[in-house]
């Protein structure tokens, strides 16, 4: 689906239901958006809901860090939005743009996980390089045993 007016993309566009049928067979589906583009967020929620109607879906979000998973799980289980936003130190764009995705998962009690590397690791690598990471930080960032 084309939201940017790209004529070439529009010519390749397929019916929504056909696209969902193809996506439903994938192990991983990656959806991107322009952070401040409301229509892109609405389309993401529509795709998520259509996929979830066909199969179990976990939602990974790059705006959250991997260390936020427990706070996200508490919210999905019925916790308050205010507590989740506080515990995850949400500082991104207007959360209301992302809320339909998270609340859709919450309604199904389906997982929401953080995909981003913790800021502390990014800060360390930025200031001191990869060699300055502890073994645990290196594993957190790479999911690999330390091979430095």
Short mmCIF file of C-alpha atoms in Angstrom, two decimals:
data_model
loop_
_atom_site.label_atom_id
_atom_site.label_comp_id
_atom_site.label_asym_id
_atom_site.label_seq_id
_atom_site.Cartn_x
_atom_site.Cartn_y
_atom_site.Cartn_z
CA UNK A 1 0.00 0.00 0.00
CA UNK A 2 1.29 3.41 -0.92
CA UNK A 3 0.83 6.32 1.44
CA UNK A 4 3.43 8.61 -0.04
CA UNK A 5 1.97 9.07 -3.52
CA UNK A 6 4.71 7.00 -5.16
CA UNK A 7 3.26 6.19 -8.59
CA UNK A 8 5.49 3.17 -9.16
CA UNK A 9 4.45 1.76 -5.78
CA UNK A 10 0.80 2.44 -6.57
CA UNK A 11 1.09 0.49 -9.80
CA UNK A 12 2.46 -2.50 -7.83
CA UNK A 13 -0.22 -2.20 -5.13
CA UNK A 14 -2.28 -5.28 -4.30
CA UNK A 15 -5.62 -5.66 -2.61
CA UNK A 16 -5.33 -5.47 1.19
CA UNK A 17 -6.75 -8.96 1.83
CA UNK A 18 -4.29 -10.49 -0.64
CA UNK A 19 -1.40 -8.74 1.08
CA UNK A 20 -2.56 -9.94 4.51
CA UNK A 21 -2.84 -13.53 3.25
CA UNK A 22 0.78 -13.37 2.12
CA UNK A 23 2.00 -11.67 5.29
CA UNK A 24 0.18 -14.18 7.50
CA UNK A 25 2.47 -16.94 6.24
CA UNK A 26 5.64 -15.04 7.17
CA UNK A 27 7.61 -15.67 10.37
CA UNK A 28 8.41 -11.97 10.71
CA UNK A 29 6.70 -8.90 9.25
CA UNK A 30 8.44 -5.54 9.51
CA UNK A 31 6.31 -2.42 9.25
CA UNK A 32 7.87 1.01 9.09
CA UNK A 33 6.33 4.43 9.23
CA UNK A 34 7.13 8.10 9.42
CA UNK A 35 6.89 8.76 13.16
CA UNK A 36 4.64 11.82 12.83
CA UNK A 37 2.44 10.44 10.00
CA UNK A 38 -0.93 9.51 11.52
CA UNK A 39 -2.20 7.63 8.46
CA UNK A 40 0.86 5.36 8.52
CA UNK A 41 0.11 4.47 12.14
CA UNK A 42 -3.54 3.75 11.30
CA UNK A 43 -2.41 1.45 8.50
CA UNK A 44 -0.02 -0.36 10.85
CA UNK A 45 -2.89 -0.96 13.29
CA UNK A 46 -5.12 -2.21 10.48
CA UNK A 47 -2.42 -4.63 9.32
CA UNK A 48 -1.74 -5.82 12.88
CA UNK A 49 -5.42 -6.47 13.53
CA UNK A 50 -5.86 -8.29 10.21
CA UNK A 51 -2.84 -10.50 10.90
CA UNK A 52 -3.95 -11.17 14.48
CA UNK A 53 -7.33 -12.33 13.17
CA UNK A 54 -5.46 -15.09 11.30
CA UNK A 55 -2.73 -16.08 13.76
CA UNK A 56 -0.97 -15.23 17.02
CA UNK A 57 1.09 -12.08 16.69
CA UNK A 58 3.78 -10.60 18.92
CA UNK A 59 4.45 -6.90 18.42
CA UNK A 60 8.03 -5.63 18.58
CA UNK A 61 8.51 -1.86 18.74
CA UNK A 62 11.77 -0.03 18.25
CA UNK A 63 10.60 2.87 20.38
CA UNK A 64 10.88 0.61 23.41
CA UNK A 65 14.11 -0.90 24.72
CA UNK A 66 14.59 -4.59 25.41
CA UNK A 67 14.77 -3.68 29.11
CA UNK A 68 11.16 -2.41 28.90
CA UNK A 69 9.65 -5.86 28.32
CA UNK A 70 8.46 -6.37 31.91
CA UNK A 71 6.71 -2.98 31.99
CA UNK A 72 5.10 -3.73 28.63
CA UNK A 73 3.95 -7.16 29.86
CA UNK A 74 2.39 -5.57 32.95
CA UNK A 75 0.49 -3.11 30.74
CA UNK A 76 -0.75 -5.86 28.41
CA UNK A 77 -1.89 -7.81 31.49
CA UNK A 78 -4.03 -4.87 32.65
CA UNK A 79 -1.65 -2.34 34.18
CA UNK A 80 -2.10 1.39 33.77
CA UNK A 81 -0.88 3.34 30.79
CA UNK A 82 0.64 6.00 33.03
CA UNK A 83 2.77 3.45 34.89
CA UNK A 84 3.93 1.79 31.67
CA UNK A 85 4.92 5.12 30.13
CA UNK A 86 6.74 6.10 33.33
CA UNK A 87 8.55 2.75 33.66
CA UNK A 88 9.64 2.79 30.03
CA UNK A 89 10.64 6.46 30.21
CA UNK A 90 8.64 7.11 27.04
CA UNK A 91 10.12 10.20 25.43
CA UNK A 92 9.19 9.55 21.84
CA UNK A 93 6.56 11.04 19.64
CA UNK A 94 2.98 11.39 20.80
CA UNK A 95 2.14 7.98 22.28
CA UNK A 96 -1.44 8.31 21.04
CA UNK A 97 -0.08 7.56 17.55
CA UNK A 98 1.26 4.20 18.81
CA UNK A 99 -1.45 3.42 21.33
CA UNK A 100 -3.79 1.59 18.90
CA UNK A 101 -1.03 -0.96 18.23
CA UNK A 102 -0.26 -1.54 21.90
CA UNK A 103 -3.90 -1.54 22.96
CA UNK A 104 -4.77 -3.99 20.20
CA UNK A 105 -2.22 -6.40 21.64
CA UNK A 106 -3.51 -5.69 25.16
CA UNK A 107 -7.07 -6.58 24.12
CA UNK A 108 -5.78 -9.98 22.93
CA UNK A 109 -3.31 -10.36 25.83
CA UNK A 110 -0.64 -10.73 23.13
CA UNK A 111 3.01 -9.78 23.68
CA UNK A 112 4.54 -6.37 23.08
CA UNK A 113 8.34 -6.30 23.27
CA UNK A 114 11.01 -3.63 23.02
CA UNK A 115 13.42 -3.99 20.13
CA UNK A 116 15.83 -1.18 20.80
CA UNK A 117 19.18 -1.61 22.49
CA UNK A 118 19.19 0.06 25.93
CA UNK A 119 20.32 3.70 25.88
CA UNK A 120 23.08 2.92 28.38
CA UNK A 121 24.68 0.57 25.85
CA UNK A 122 24.30 3.05 22.99
CA UNK A 123 25.85 5.75 25.18
CA UNK A 124 28.81 3.55 26.13
CA UNK A 125 29.52 2.53 22.53
CA UNK A 126 29.15 6.12 21.35
CA UNK A 127 31.58 7.49 23.94
CA UNK A 128 34.04 4.63 24.42
CA UNK A 129 33.53 2.08 21.65
CA UNK A 130 32.36 -1.54 21.65
CA UNK A 131 35.39 -2.67 23.65
CA UNK A 132 34.08 -0.77 26.69
CA UNK A 133 30.96 -2.94 26.98
CA UNK A 134 30.74 -5.54 29.71
CA UNK A 135 30.15 -9.11 28.57
CA UNK A 136 26.48 -8.82 29.61
CA UNK A 137 26.04 -5.55 27.69
CA UNK A 138 27.69 -7.03 24.62
CA UNK A 139 25.37 -10.04 24.73
CA UNK A 140 22.33 -7.79 25.26
CA UNK A 141 23.25 -5.75 22.17
CA UNK A 142 24.20 -8.66 19.90
CA UNK A 143 22.67 -11.86 21.33
CA UNK A 144 26.07 -13.40 20.69
CA UNK A 145 28.82 -14.59 22.96
CA UNK A 146 31.58 -12.01 23.25
CA UNK A 147 33.82 -12.38 20.21
CA UNK A 148 35.70 -9.11 20.61
#
